[in-house]
PDB file of C-alpha atoms and ligand atoms in Angstrom:
ATOM      1  CA  UNK A   1     -22.410  18.926 -66.125  1.00  0.00           C
ATOM      2  CA  UNK A   2     -19.380  18.097 -64.567  1.00  0.00           C
ATOM      3  CA  UNK A   3     -19.147  20.930 -62.162  1.00  0.00           C
ATOM      4  CA  UNK A   4     -22.829  20.113 -60.924  1.00  0.00           C
ATOM      5  CA  UNK A   5     -21.737  16.531 -60.216  1.00  0.00           C
ATOM      6  CA  UNK A   6     -18.538  17.728 -58.216  1.00  0.00           C
ATOM      7  CA  UNK A   7     -20.739  20.106 -56.303  1.00  0.00           C
ATOM      8  CA  UNK A   8     -23.453  17.452 -55.665  1.00  0.00           C
ATOM      9  CA  UNK A   9     -20.674  15.161 -54.619  1.00  0.00           C
ATOM     10  CA  UNK A  10     -19.465  17.966 -52.187  1.00  0.00           C
ATOM     11  CA  UNK A  11     -22.919  18.680 -50.749  1.00  0.00           C
ATOM     12  CA  UNK A  12     -23.609  14.991 -50.271  1.00  0.00           C
ATOM     13  CA  UNK A  13     -20.378  14.590 -48.480  1.00  0.00           C
ATOM     14  CA  UNK A  14     -21.014  17.449 -46.047  1.00  0.00           C
ATOM     15  CA  UNK A  15     -24.435  16.116 -45.412  1.00  0.00           C
ATOM     16  CA  UNK A  16     -22.992  12.700 -44.660  1.00  0.00           C
ATOM     17  CA  UNK A  17     -20.511  14.004 -42.090  1.00  0.00           C
ATOM     18  CA  UNK A  18     -23.085  16.316 -40.618  1.00  0.00           C
ATOM     19  CA  UNK A  19     -25.271  13.498 -39.940  1.00  0.00           C
ATOM     20  CA  UNK A  20     -22.464  11.153 -38.659  1.00  0.00           C
ATOM     21  CA  UNK A  21     -21.606  13.870 -36.435  1.00  0.00           C
ATOM     22  CA  UNK A  22     -25.061  14.262 -35.034  1.00  0.00           C
ATOM     23  CA  UNK A  23     -25.331  10.497 -34.650  1.00  0.00           C
ATOM     24  CA  UNK A  24     -22.046  10.496 -32.850  1.00  0.00           C
ATOM     25  CA  UNK A  25     -23.151  13.187 -30.436  1.00  0.00           C
ATOM     26  CA  UNK A  26     -26.461  11.642 -29.742  1.00  0.00           C
ATOM     27  CA  UNK A  27     -24.350   8.373 -28.986  1.00  0.00           C
ATOM     28  CA  UNK A  28     -22.268   9.836 -26.496  1.00  0.00           C
ATOM     29  CA  UNK A  29     -24.136   9.480 -23.292  1.00  0.00           C
ATOM     30  CA  UNK A  30     -24.184  11.882 -20.359  1.00  0.00           C
ATOM     31  CA  UNK A  31     -21.633  11.110 -17.466  1.00  0.00           C
ATOM     32  CA  UNK A  32     -24.694   9.665 -15.443  1.00  0.00           C
ATOM     33  CA  UNK A  33     -25.557   7.096 -18.192  1.00  0.00           C
ATOM     34  CA  UNK A  34     -22.010   5.653 -18.547  1.00  0.00           C
ATOM     35  CA  UNK A  35     -21.365   2.236 -17.265  1.00  0.00           C
ATOM     36  CA  UNK A  36     -19.181   1.806 -14.245  1.00  0.00           C
ATOM     37  CA  UNK A  37     -16.605   0.196 -16.443  1.00  0.00           C
ATOM     38  CA  UNK A  38     -16.593   3.112 -18.904  1.00  0.00           C
ATOM     39  CA  UNK A  39     -16.121   5.762 -15.905  1.00  0.00           C
ATOM     40  CA  UNK A  40     -13.231   3.788 -14.532  1.00  0.00           C
ATOM     41  CA  UNK A  41     -11.935   3.385 -18.073  1.00  0.00           C
ATOM     42  CA  UNK A  42     -11.889  -0.304 -17.650  1.00  0.00           C
ATOM     43  CA  UNK A  43      -8.790  -0.059 -15.229  1.00  0.00           C
ATOM     44  CA  UNK A  44      -7.989  -1.081 -11.689  1.00  0.00           C
ATOM     45  CA  UNK A  45      -4.881   0.795 -10.595  1.00  0.00           C
ATOM     46  CA  UNK A  46      -2.673  -1.898  -8.790  1.00  0.00           C
ATOM     47  CA  UNK A  47       0.827  -1.630  -7.310  1.00  0.00           C
ATOM     48  CA  UNK A  48       3.906  -3.956  -7.366  1.00  0.00           C
ATOM     49  CA  UNK A  49       3.060  -7.357  -8.898  1.00  0.00           C
ATOM     50  CA  UNK A  50       4.540  -9.202  -5.776  1.00  0.00           C
ATOM     51  CA  UNK A  51       2.067  -7.656  -3.306  1.00  0.00           C
ATOM     52  CA  UNK A  52      -0.359  -9.814  -1.903  1.00  0.00           C
ATOM     53  CA  UNK A  53      -2.996  -7.558  -2.738  1.00  0.00           C
ATOM     54  CA  UNK A  54      -2.258  -8.096  -6.291  1.00  0.00           C
ATOM     55  CA  UNK A  55      -2.984 -11.861  -6.131  1.00  0.00           C
ATOM     56  CA  UNK A  56      -6.166 -11.064  -4.088  1.00  0.00           C
ATOM     57  CA  UNK A  57      -7.233  -8.750  -7.108  1.00  0.00           C
ATOM     58  CA  UNK A  58      -6.689 -11.717  -9.496  1.00  0.00           C
ATOM     59  CA  UNK A  59      -9.165 -13.521  -7.319  1.00  0.00           C
ATOM     60  CA  UNK A  60     -11.678 -10.698  -7.292  1.00  0.00           C
ATOM     61  CA  UNK A  61     -11.443 -10.293 -10.880  1.00  0.00           C
ATOM     62  CA  UNK A  62     -12.226 -13.982 -11.295  1.00  0.00           C
ATOM     63  CA  UNK A  63     -14.884 -14.218  -8.558  1.00  0.00           C
ATOM     64  CA  UNK A  64     -16.821 -11.094  -9.721  1.00  0.00           C
ATOM     65  CA  UNK A  65     -16.090 -11.705 -13.508  1.00  0.00           C
ATOM     66  CA  UNK A  66     -14.707  -8.095 -13.707  1.00  0.00           C
ATOM     67  CA  UNK A  67     -13.600  -7.176 -17.356  1.00  0.00           C
ATOM     68  CA  UNK A  68     -10.994  -4.821 -16.001  1.00  0.00           C
ATOM     69  CA  UNK A  69      -7.298  -4.496 -16.951  1.00  0.00           C
ATOM     70  CA  UNK A  70      -5.323  -4.542 -13.573  1.00  0.00           C
ATOM     71  CA  UNK A  71      -2.420  -1.997 -14.032  1.00  0.00           C
ATOM     72  CA  UNK A  72       0.614  -2.817 -12.370  1.00  0.00           C
ATOM     73  CA  UNK A  73       2.819  -0.092 -10.406  1.00  0.00           C
ATOM     74  CA  UNK A  74       3.797   0.678  -7.080  1.00  0.00           C
ATOM     75  CA  UNK A  75       2.457   2.182  -3.893  1.00  0.00           C
ATOM     76  CA  UNK A  76       3.620   5.606  -5.200  1.00  0.00           C
ATOM     77  CA  UNK A  77       2.163   5.308  -8.636  1.00  0.00           C
ATOM     78  CA  UNK A  78      -1.245   4.136  -7.161  1.00  0.00           C
ATOM     79  CA  UNK A  79      -1.117   7.235  -4.970  1.00  0.00           C
ATOM     80  CA  UNK A  80      -0.331   9.599  -7.686  1.00  0.00           C
ATOM     81  CA  UNK A  81      -3.221   7.977  -9.794  1.00  0.00           C
ATOM     82  CA  UNK A  82      -5.470   8.673  -6.873  1.00  0.00           C
ATOM     83  CA  UNK A  83      -4.432  12.099  -6.467  1.00  0.00           C
ATOM     84  CA  UNK A  84      -4.757  13.034 -10.139  1.00  0.00           C
ATOM     85  CA  UNK A  85      -8.290  11.629 -10.474  1.00  0.00           C
ATOM     86  CA  UNK A  86      -9.393  13.466  -7.435  1.00  0.00           C
ATOM     87  CA  UNK A  87      -7.978  16.859  -8.678  1.00  0.00           C
ATOM     88  CA  UNK A  88     -10.057  16.450 -11.804  1.00  0.00           C
ATOM     89  CA  UNK A  89     -13.193  14.565  -9.881  1.00  0.00           C
ATOM     90  CA  UNK A  90     -12.984  11.665 -12.110  1.00  0.00           C
ATOM     91  CA  UNK A  91     -13.643   8.079 -11.124  1.00  0.00           C
ATOM     92  CA  UNK A  92     -10.699   5.842 -10.188  1.00  0.00           C
ATOM     93  CA  UNK A  93     -10.365   2.486  -8.476  1.00  0.00           C
ATOM     94  CA  UNK A  94      -7.218   1.414  -6.873  1.00  0.00           C
ATOM     95  CA  UNK A  95      -5.957  -1.544  -4.915  1.00  0.00           C
ATOM     96  CA  UNK A  96      -5.922  -0.050  -1.408  1.00  0.00           C
ATOM     97  CA  UNK A  97      -5.325  -0.881   2.267  1.00  0.00           C
ATOM     98  CA  UNK A  98      -5.263   0.588   5.746  1.00  0.00           C
ATOM     99  CA  UNK A  99      -2.980   1.505   7.462  1.00  0.00           C
ATOM    100  CA  UNK A 100      -2.057   4.224   4.819  1.00  0.00           C
ATOM    101  CA  UNK A 101      -1.639   7.892   4.688  1.00  0.00           C
ATOM    102  CA  UNK A 102      -4.216   8.268   1.573  1.00  0.00           C
ATOM    103  CA  UNK A 103      -7.233   7.845   4.112  1.00  0.00           C
ATOM    104  CA  UNK A 104      -6.023  10.862   6.058  1.00  0.00           C
ATOM    105  CA  UNK A 105      -5.356  12.914   2.839  1.00  0.00           C
ATOM    106  CA  UNK A 106      -8.517  12.249   0.885  1.00  0.00           C
ATOM    107  CA  UNK A 107     -12.209  11.031   1.445  1.00  0.00           C
ATOM    108  CA  UNK A 108     -12.013   7.541   0.444  1.00  0.00           C
ATOM    109  CA  UNK A 109     -14.044   4.306   0.802  1.00  0.00           C
ATOM    110  CA  UNK A 110     -13.487   0.563   0.441  1.00  0.00           C
ATOM    111  CA  UNK A 111     -15.972  -1.093  -2.040  1.00  0.00           C
ATOM    112  CA  UNK A 112     -17.918  -3.854  -0.115  1.00  0.00           C
ATOM    113  CA  UNK A 113     -16.665  -7.395  -1.056  1.00  0.00           C
ATOM    114  CA  UNK A 114     -19.636  -9.705  -0.398  1.00  0.00           C
ATOM    115  CA  UNK A 115     -17.590 -12.688  -1.654  1.00  0.00           C
ATOM    116  CA  UNK A 116     -14.722 -11.909   0.438  1.00  0.00           C
ATOM    117  CA  UNK A 117     -12.159 -12.087  -2.253  1.00  0.00           C
ATOM    118  CA  UNK A 118      -9.908  -9.805  -0.058  1.00  0.00           C
ATOM    119  CA  UNK A 119     -10.696 -11.724   3.040  1.00  0.00           C
ATOM    120  CA  UNK A 120     -11.227  -9.979   6.313  1.00  0.00           C
ATOM    121  CA  UNK A 121      -9.305  -7.840   8.849  1.00  0.00           C
ATOM    122  CA  UNK A 122      -5.999  -9.308   9.729  1.00  0.00           C
ATOM    123  CA  UNK A 123      -2.710  -8.275  11.657  1.00  0.00           C
ATOM    124  CA  UNK A 124       0.739  -6.981  10.603  1.00  0.00           C
ATOM    125  CA  UNK A 125       3.147  -9.221  12.207  1.00  0.00           C
ATOM    126  CA  UNK A 126       7.073  -8.921  12.970  1.00  0.00           C
ATOM    127  CA  UNK A 127       8.989 -11.760  11.803  1.00  0.00           C
ATOM    128  CA  UNK A 128      12.658 -12.553  12.593  1.00  0.00           C
ATOM    129  CA  UNK A 129      15.329 -14.771  11.273  1.00  0.00           C
ATOM    130  CA  UNK A 130      16.082 -17.960  13.474  1.00  0.00           C
ATOM    131  CA  UNK A 131      18.860 -17.579  15.856  1.00  0.00           C
ATOM    132  CA  UNK A 132      18.407 -13.836  16.480  1.00  0.00           C
ATOM    133  CA  UNK A 133      17.143 -14.366  19.877  1.00  0.00           C
ATOM    134  CA  UNK A 134      20.558 -15.957  20.657  1.00  0.00           C
ATOM    135  CA  UNK A 135      22.727 -13.782  18.596  1.00  0.00           C
ATOM    136  CA  UNK A 136      21.318 -10.454  19.699  1.00  0.00           C
ATOM    137  CA  UNK A 137      18.824 -10.853  22.539  1.00  0.00           C
ATOM    138  CA  UNK A 138      18.306  -7.029  22.850  1.00  0.00           C
ATOM    139  CA  UNK A 139      17.370  -6.764  19.049  1.00  0.00           C
ATOM    140  CA  UNK A 140      15.066  -9.798  19.422  1.00  0.00           C
ATOM    141  CA  UNK A 141      13.440  -8.073  22.636  1.00  0.00           C
ATOM    142  CA  UNK A 142      12.736  -4.529  21.087  1.00  0.00           C
ATOM    143  CA  UNK A 143      11.477  -6.348  18.065  1.00  0.00           C
ATOM    144  CA  UNK A 144       9.036  -8.476  20.062  1.00  0.00           C
ATOM    145  CA  UNK A 145       7.956  -5.419  22.151  1.00  0.00           C
ATOM    146  CA  UNK A 146       7.424  -3.243  19.053  1.00  0.00           C
ATOM    147  CA  UNK A 147       3.471  -2.595  18.719  1.00  0.00           C
ATOM    148  CA  UNK A 148       1.559   0.510  17.688  1.00  0.00           C
ATOM    149  CA  UNK A 149      -2.143   1.641  16.798  1.00  0.00           C
ATOM    150  CA  UNK A 150      -3.529   3.387  13.903  1.00  0.00           C
ATOM    151  CA  UNK A 151      -3.014   6.733  14.926  1.00  0.00           C
ATOM    152  CA  UNK A 152       0.523   5.893  15.977  1.00  0.00           C
ATOM    153  CA  UNK A 153       1.413   4.560  12.544  1.00  0.00           C
ATOM    154  CA  UNK A 154      -0.810   7.148  10.940  1.00  0.00           C
ATOM    155  CA  UNK A 155       1.294   9.913  12.293  1.00  0.00           C
ATOM    156  CA  UNK A 156       4.500   8.417  11.167  1.00  0.00           C
ATOM    157  CA  UNK A 157       3.187   7.899   7.624  1.00  0.00           C
ATOM    158  CA  UNK A 158       2.024  11.390   7.566  1.00  0.00           C
ATOM    159  CA  UNK A 159       5.351  12.641   8.765  1.00  0.00           C
ATOM    160  CA  UNK A 160       7.334  10.615   6.032  1.00  0.00           C
ATOM    161  CA  UNK A 161       4.957  12.147   3.488  1.00  0.00           C
ATOM    162  CA  UNK A 162       5.404  15.796   4.793  1.00  0.00           C
ATOM    163  CA  UNK A 163       9.313  15.552   5.255  1.00  0.00           C
ATOM    164  CA  UNK A 164       9.892  13.439   2.259  1.00  0.00           C
ATOM    165  CA  UNK A 165      12.783  11.513   3.978  1.00  0.00           C
ATOM    166  CA  UNK A 166      11.983   8.356   5.764  1.00  0.00           C
ATOM    167  CA  UNK A 167      14.980   8.456   8.166  1.00  0.00           C
ATOM    168  CA  UNK A 168      14.361  12.067   9.291  1.00  0.00           C
ATOM    169  CA  UNK A 169      10.705  11.491   9.633  1.00  0.00           C
ATOM    170  CA  UNK A 170      11.272   8.421  11.644  1.00  0.00           C
ATOM    171  CA  UNK A 171      13.754  10.462  13.963  1.00  0.00           C
ATOM    172  CA  UNK A 172      11.223  13.081  14.500  1.00  0.00           C
ATOM    173  CA  UNK A 173       8.214  10.548  15.315  1.00  0.00           C
ATOM    174  CA  UNK A 174      10.468   8.791  17.857  1.00  0.00           C
ATOM    175  CA  UNK A 175      11.247  12.114  19.565  1.00  0.00           C
ATOM    176  CA  UNK A 176       7.839  12.852  19.828  1.00  0.00           C
ATOM    177  CA  UNK A 177       6.568   9.374  20.920  1.00  0.00           C
ATOM    178  CA  UNK A 178       9.168   8.724  23.719  1.00  0.00           C
ATOM    179  CA  UNK A 179       6.717   7.140  26.049  1.00  0.00           C
ATOM    180  CA  UNK A 180       5.512   4.525  23.399  1.00  0.00           C
ATOM    181  CA  UNK A 181       9.017   3.911  22.471  1.00  0.00           C
ATOM    182  CA  UNK A 182      10.175   3.393  26.251  1.00  0.00           C
ATOM    183  CA  UNK A 183       7.614   0.502  26.278  1.00  0.00           C
ATOM    184  CA  UNK A 184       9.629  -1.228  23.611  1.00  0.00           C
ATOM    185  CA  UNK A 185      13.153  -0.495  24.728  1.00  0.00           C
ATOM    186  CA  UNK A 186      15.056  -3.292  26.765  1.00  0.00           C
ATOM    187  CA  UNK A 187      16.236  -2.191  30.330  1.00  0.00           C
ATOM    188  CA  UNK A 188      18.849   0.327  30.126  1.00  0.00           C
ATOM    189  CA  UNK A 189      17.707   2.314  27.376  1.00  0.00           C
ATOM    190  CA  UNK A 190      15.784   5.881  27.647  1.00  0.00           C
ATOM    191  CA  UNK A 191      13.995   6.951  24.328  1.00  0.00           C
ATOM    192  CA  UNK A 192      15.116  10.530  25.332  1.00  0.00           C
ATOM    193  CA  UNK A 193      18.866   9.613  24.963  1.00  0.00           C
ATOM    194  CA  UNK A 194      20.474   8.993  21.836  1.00  0.00           C
ATOM    195  CA  UNK A 195      23.965   7.757  21.127  1.00  0.00           C
ATOM    196  CA  UNK A 196      26.804   8.563  19.129  1.00  0.00           C
ATOM    197  CA  UNK A 197      28.813   5.028  19.282  1.00  0.00           C
ATOM    198  CA  UNK A 198      27.420   2.409  17.123  1.00  0.00           C
ATOM    199  CA  UNK A 199      29.283  -0.700  18.433  1.00  0.00           C
ATOM    200  CA  UNK A 200      26.395  -3.150  19.090  1.00  0.00           C
ATOM    201  CA  UNK A 201      26.718  -4.894  15.867  1.00  0.00           C
ATOM    202  CA  UNK A 202      25.021  -4.971  12.489  1.00  0.00           C
ATOM    203  CA  UNK A 203      21.321  -5.322  12.008  1.00  0.00           C
ATOM    204  CA  UNK A 204      19.760  -5.654   8.623  1.00  0.00           C
ATOM    205  CA  UNK A 205      15.937  -4.694   7.776  1.00  0.00           C
ATOM    206  CA  UNK A 206      14.270  -5.852   4.943  1.00  0.00           C
ATOM    207  CA  UNK A 207      11.123  -4.182   3.817  1.00  0.00           C
ATOM    208  CA  UNK A 208       8.968  -3.233   0.497  1.00  0.00           C
ATOM    209  CA  UNK A 209       8.404   0.141  -0.534  1.00  0.00           C
ATOM    210  CA  UNK A 210       4.808   0.223   0.837  1.00  0.00           C
ATOM    211  CA  UNK A 211       3.922   3.444   2.918  1.00  0.00           C
ATOM    212  CA  UNK A 212       3.232   1.409   6.220  1.00  0.00           C
ATOM    213  CA  UNK A 213       6.460  -0.755   5.715  1.00  0.00           C
ATOM    214  CA  UNK A 214       8.569   2.102   5.288  1.00  0.00           C
ATOM    215  CA  UNK A 215       7.240   3.776   8.484  1.00  0.00           C
ATOM    216  CA  UNK A 216       7.568   0.620  10.568  1.00  0.00           C
ATOM    217  CA  UNK A 217      11.041  -0.100   9.334  1.00  0.00           C
ATOM    218  CA  UNK A 218      12.456   3.360   9.439  1.00  0.00           C
ATOM    219  CA  UNK A 219      11.024   3.823  13.093  1.00  0.00           C
ATOM    220  CA  UNK A 220      12.588   0.549  14.164  1.00  0.00           C
ATOM    221  CA  UNK A 221      15.911   1.447  12.497  1.00  0.00           C
ATOM    222  CA  UNK A 222      15.966   4.780  14.290  1.00  0.00           C
ATOM    223  CA  UNK A 223      15.393   2.925  17.670  1.00  0.00           C
ATOM    224  CA  UNK A 224      18.016   0.420  17.018  1.00  0.00           C
ATOM    225  CA  UNK A 225      20.546   2.875  15.695  1.00  0.00           C
ATOM    226  CA  UNK A 226      20.171   6.191  17.474  1.00  0.00           C
ATOM    227  CA  UNK A 227      19.034   4.935  20.812  1.00  0.00           C
ATOM    228  CA  UNK A 228      20.332   1.337  21.061  1.00  0.00           C
ATOM    229  CA  UNK A 229      23.664   1.946  19.255  1.00  0.00           C
ATOM    230  CA  UNK A 230      23.402  -0.786  16.451  1.00  0.00           C
ATOM    231  CA  UNK A 231      24.606  -0.091  12.749  1.00  0.00           C
ATOM    232  CA  UNK A 232      21.379  -0.584  10.752  1.00  0.00           C
ATOM    233  CA  UNK A 233      20.951  -1.406   7.274  1.00  0.00           C
ATOM    234  CA  UNK A 234      17.527  -0.748   5.661  1.00  0.00           C
ATOM    235  CA  UNK A 235      17.165  -2.700   2.305  1.00  0.00           C
ATOM    236  CA  UNK A 236      14.035  -2.047   0.173  1.00  0.00           C
ATOM    237  CA  UNK A 237      13.355  -5.254  -1.885  1.00  0.00           C
ATOM    238  CA  UNK A 238      10.369  -7.215  -3.414  1.00  0.00           C
ATOM    239  CA  UNK A 239       7.845  -9.112  -1.333  1.00  0.00           C
ATOM    240  CA  UNK A 240       9.273 -12.588  -2.349  1.00  0.00           C
ATOM    241  CA  UNK A 241      12.887 -11.437  -1.663  1.00  0.00           C
ATOM    242  CA  UNK A 242      11.881 -10.066   1.685  1.00  0.00           C
ATOM    243  CA  UNK A 243      10.798 -13.442   2.960  1.00  0.00           C
ATOM    244  CA  UNK A 244      13.498 -15.558   1.323  1.00  0.00           C
ATOM    245  CA  UNK A 245      16.181 -13.260   2.466  1.00  0.00           C
ATOM    246  CA  UNK A 246      14.876 -13.437   5.925  1.00  0.00           C
ATOM    247  CA  UNK A 247      14.486 -17.049   5.624  1.00  0.00           C
ATOM    248  CA  UNK A 248      18.214 -17.284   4.234  1.00  0.00           C
ATOM    249  CA  UNK A 249      19.332 -15.366   7.159  1.00  0.00           C
ATOM    250  CA  UNK A 250      20.201 -12.158   4.943  1.00  0.00           C
ATOM    251  CA  UNK A 251      18.277 -10.006   7.027  1.00  0.00           C
ATOM    252  CA  UNK A 252      17.381 -10.046  10.644  1.00  0.00           C
ATOM    253  CA  UNK A 253      13.779  -8.926  10.852  1.00  0.00           C
ATOM    254  CA  UNK A 254      10.912  -7.698   8.838  1.00  0.00           C
ATOM    255  CA  UNK A 255       7.741  -5.660  10.302  1.00  0.00           C
ATOM    256  CA  UNK A 256       5.458  -5.908   7.336  1.00  0.00           C
ATOM    257  CA  UNK A 257       3.955  -9.610   7.381  1.00  0.00           C
ATOM    258  CA  UNK A 258       0.317  -9.367   6.716  1.00  0.00           C
ATOM    259  CA  UNK A 259      -1.171 -12.471   8.164  1.00  0.00           C
ATOM    260  CA  UNK A 260      -3.096 -14.700   8.100  1.00  0.00           C
ATOM    261  CA  UNK A 261      -4.303 -13.990   4.500  1.00  0.00           C
ATOM    262  CA  UNK A 262      -2.345 -11.238   2.455  1.00  0.00           C
ATOM    263  CA  UNK A 263       1.215 -13.010   2.746  1.00  0.00           C
ATOM    264  CA  UNK A 264      -0.179 -16.531   3.337  1.00  0.00           C
ATOM    265  CA  UNK A 265       1.700 -18.084   0.440  1.00  0.00           C
ATOM    266  CA  UNK A 266       4.921 -16.165   1.389  1.00  0.00           C
ATOM    267  CA  UNK A 267       4.798 -17.401   4.766  1.00  0.00           C
ATOM    268  CA  UNK A 268       3.875 -20.890   4.103  1.00  0.00           C
ATOM    269  CA  UNK A 269       6.955 -21.169   2.003  1.00  0.00           C
ATOM    270  CA  UNK A 270       9.304 -20.185   4.975  1.00  0.00           C
ATOM    271  CA  UNK A 271       7.347 -20.829   8.226  1.00  0.00           C
ATOM    272  CA  UNK A 272      10.067 -23.368   9.528  1.00  0.00           C
ATOM    273  CA  UNK A 273      13.016 -21.085   8.807  1.00  0.00           C
ATOM    274  CA  UNK A 274      11.626 -17.903  10.496  1.00  0.00           C
ATOM    275  CA  UNK A 275      10.184 -16.940  13.737  1.00  0.00           C
ATOM    276  CA  UNK A 276       6.832 -15.081  13.916  1.00  0.00           C
ATOM    277  CA  UNK A 277       6.781 -12.647  16.846  1.00  0.00           C
ATOM    278  CA  UNK A 278       3.068 -11.942  16.271  1.00  0.00           C
ATOM    279  CA  UNK A 279       1.214  -8.644  15.534  1.00  0.00           C
ATOM    280  CA  UNK A 280       2.686  -5.206  15.903  1.00  0.00           C
ATOM    281  CA  UNK A 281      -0.594  -3.804  14.310  1.00  0.00           C
ATOM    282  CA  UNK A 282      -4.080  -4.890  14.711  1.00  0.00           C
ATOM    283  CA  UNK A 283      -6.916  -4.417  12.287  1.00  0.00           C
ATOM    284  CA  UNK A 284      -5.118  -4.102   8.885  1.00  0.00           C
ATOM    285  CA  UNK A 285      -7.360  -4.508   5.760  1.00  0.00           C
ATOM    286  CA  UNK A 286      -6.954  -4.736   1.982  1.00  0.00           C
ATOM    287  CA  UNK A 287      -9.336  -4.305  -1.032  1.00  0.00           C
ATOM    288  CA  UNK A 288     -10.496  -2.000  -3.667  1.00  0.00           C
ATOM    289  CA  UNK A 289     -10.593   1.745  -2.863  1.00  0.00           C
ATOM    290  CA  UNK A 290     -12.599   4.662  -4.522  1.00  0.00           C
ATOM    291  CA  UNK A 291     -12.939   8.299  -3.780  1.00  0.00           C
ATOM    292  CA  UNK A 292     -16.103   8.787  -1.802  1.00  0.00           C
ATOM    293  CA  UNK A 293     -17.732  10.682  -4.535  1.00  0.00           C
ATOM    294  CA  UNK A 294     -17.840   7.635  -6.698  1.00  0.00           C
ATOM    295  CA  UNK A 295     -21.473   6.545  -6.608  1.00  0.00           C
ATOM    296  CA  UNK A 296     -21.045   2.772  -6.646  1.00  0.00           C
ATOM    297  CA  UNK A 297     -20.530   1.023  -3.217  1.00  0.00           C
ATOM    298  CA  UNK A 298     -19.537  -2.612  -3.923  1.00  0.00           C
ATOM    299  CA  UNK A 299     -17.197  -4.612  -6.356  1.00  0.00           C
ATOM    300  CA  UNK A 300     -20.299  -6.260  -7.545  1.00  0.00           C
ATOM    301  CA  UNK A 301     -21.182  -2.730  -9.121  1.00  0.00           C
ATOM    302  CA  UNK A 302     -18.111  -2.463 -10.999  1.00  0.00           C
ATOM    303  CA  UNK A 303     -19.566  -4.460 -13.970  1.00  0.00           C
ATOM    304  CA  UNK A 304     -22.915  -2.536 -14.011  1.00  0.00           C
TER     305      UNK A 304
HETATM  306  N1  PBE B 401       0.272  -4.025   0.944  1.00  0.00           N
HETATM  307  C1  PBE B 401       0.865  -3.221   1.981  1.00  0.00           C
HETATM  308  C2  PBE B 401       1.027  -5.311   1.027  1.00  0.00           C
HETATM  309  C3  PBE B 401       1.243  -5.570   2.598  1.00  0.00           C
HETATM  310  C4  PBE B 401       1.434  -4.294   2.938  1.00  0.00           C
HETATM  311  C5  PBE B 401      -1.170  -4.403   1.432  1.00  0.00           C
HETATM  312  C6  PBE B 401       0.357  -3.516  -0.233  1.00  0.00           C
HETATM  313  C7  PBE B 401       0.517  -6.420   0.192  1.00  0.00           C
HETATM  314  O1  PBE B 401      -0.551  -6.247  -0.409  1.00  0.00           O
HETATM  315  O2  PBE B 401       1.315  -7.502   0.151  1.00  0.00           O
END
């Protein structure tokens, strides 16, 4: 009797597991039936918390009622997450912007933003400390003249990725773009001629480790150093420290002021203590970016 009971129990248990297993299988939908949120694993891959795009993402989460976790990281971790997902053809949604080399490397698209949580196209401006014009007129002049387009900054960013060293990549880019660099240089300088004496003074450039800012800053550092003969420090900091440092006179220039939207708060806090030299790049844009194979097209679809 006892043995039969045990056997029955075993059979019953096997049956229960089998049924549960079947039920489980039946409940797992095909990839096509999964919600967008499931496919994205409920995550938006973000960057450094100080970036304006992260504040804009908080606005987007609220406006579109997105039940997603925004993951903090950096430009580099965001690009790595993008690469990993694309390698395995999985869905991924990242905080993205242009200019950025990722659009040249992969097929990507911005999700439509009908509520304009990320604003519209804006410019990247050069901002200098007060007094630079009087103290270092040539530095002021080249900063004021600095301006390039998507192809030019795109090539500089691509070189940095390829070479793996921002300084070397900037040197190479400047050598390959002498005509444009000459249009920025004050009288008496020639992009074809580098110097070996660095006796013109010390210039400090503040930036954040965003691909575009790295390219802008190192190209200008190369021009100021190797062509114009200044000692140049390039200091990577957080976004807040970049603006505060410039306002406090700890830095001479920044080339990555996204205005009027993305850095509106940072700029408002220092606007009387710095000088805005205007755009060095037109048509910058931030938003949410996905690989083109992702079958949704709008931020509104993230909750579908
Ligand atoms: N970015 C790149 C920055 C500005 C430059 C878009 C990541 C930001 O969001 O603040």
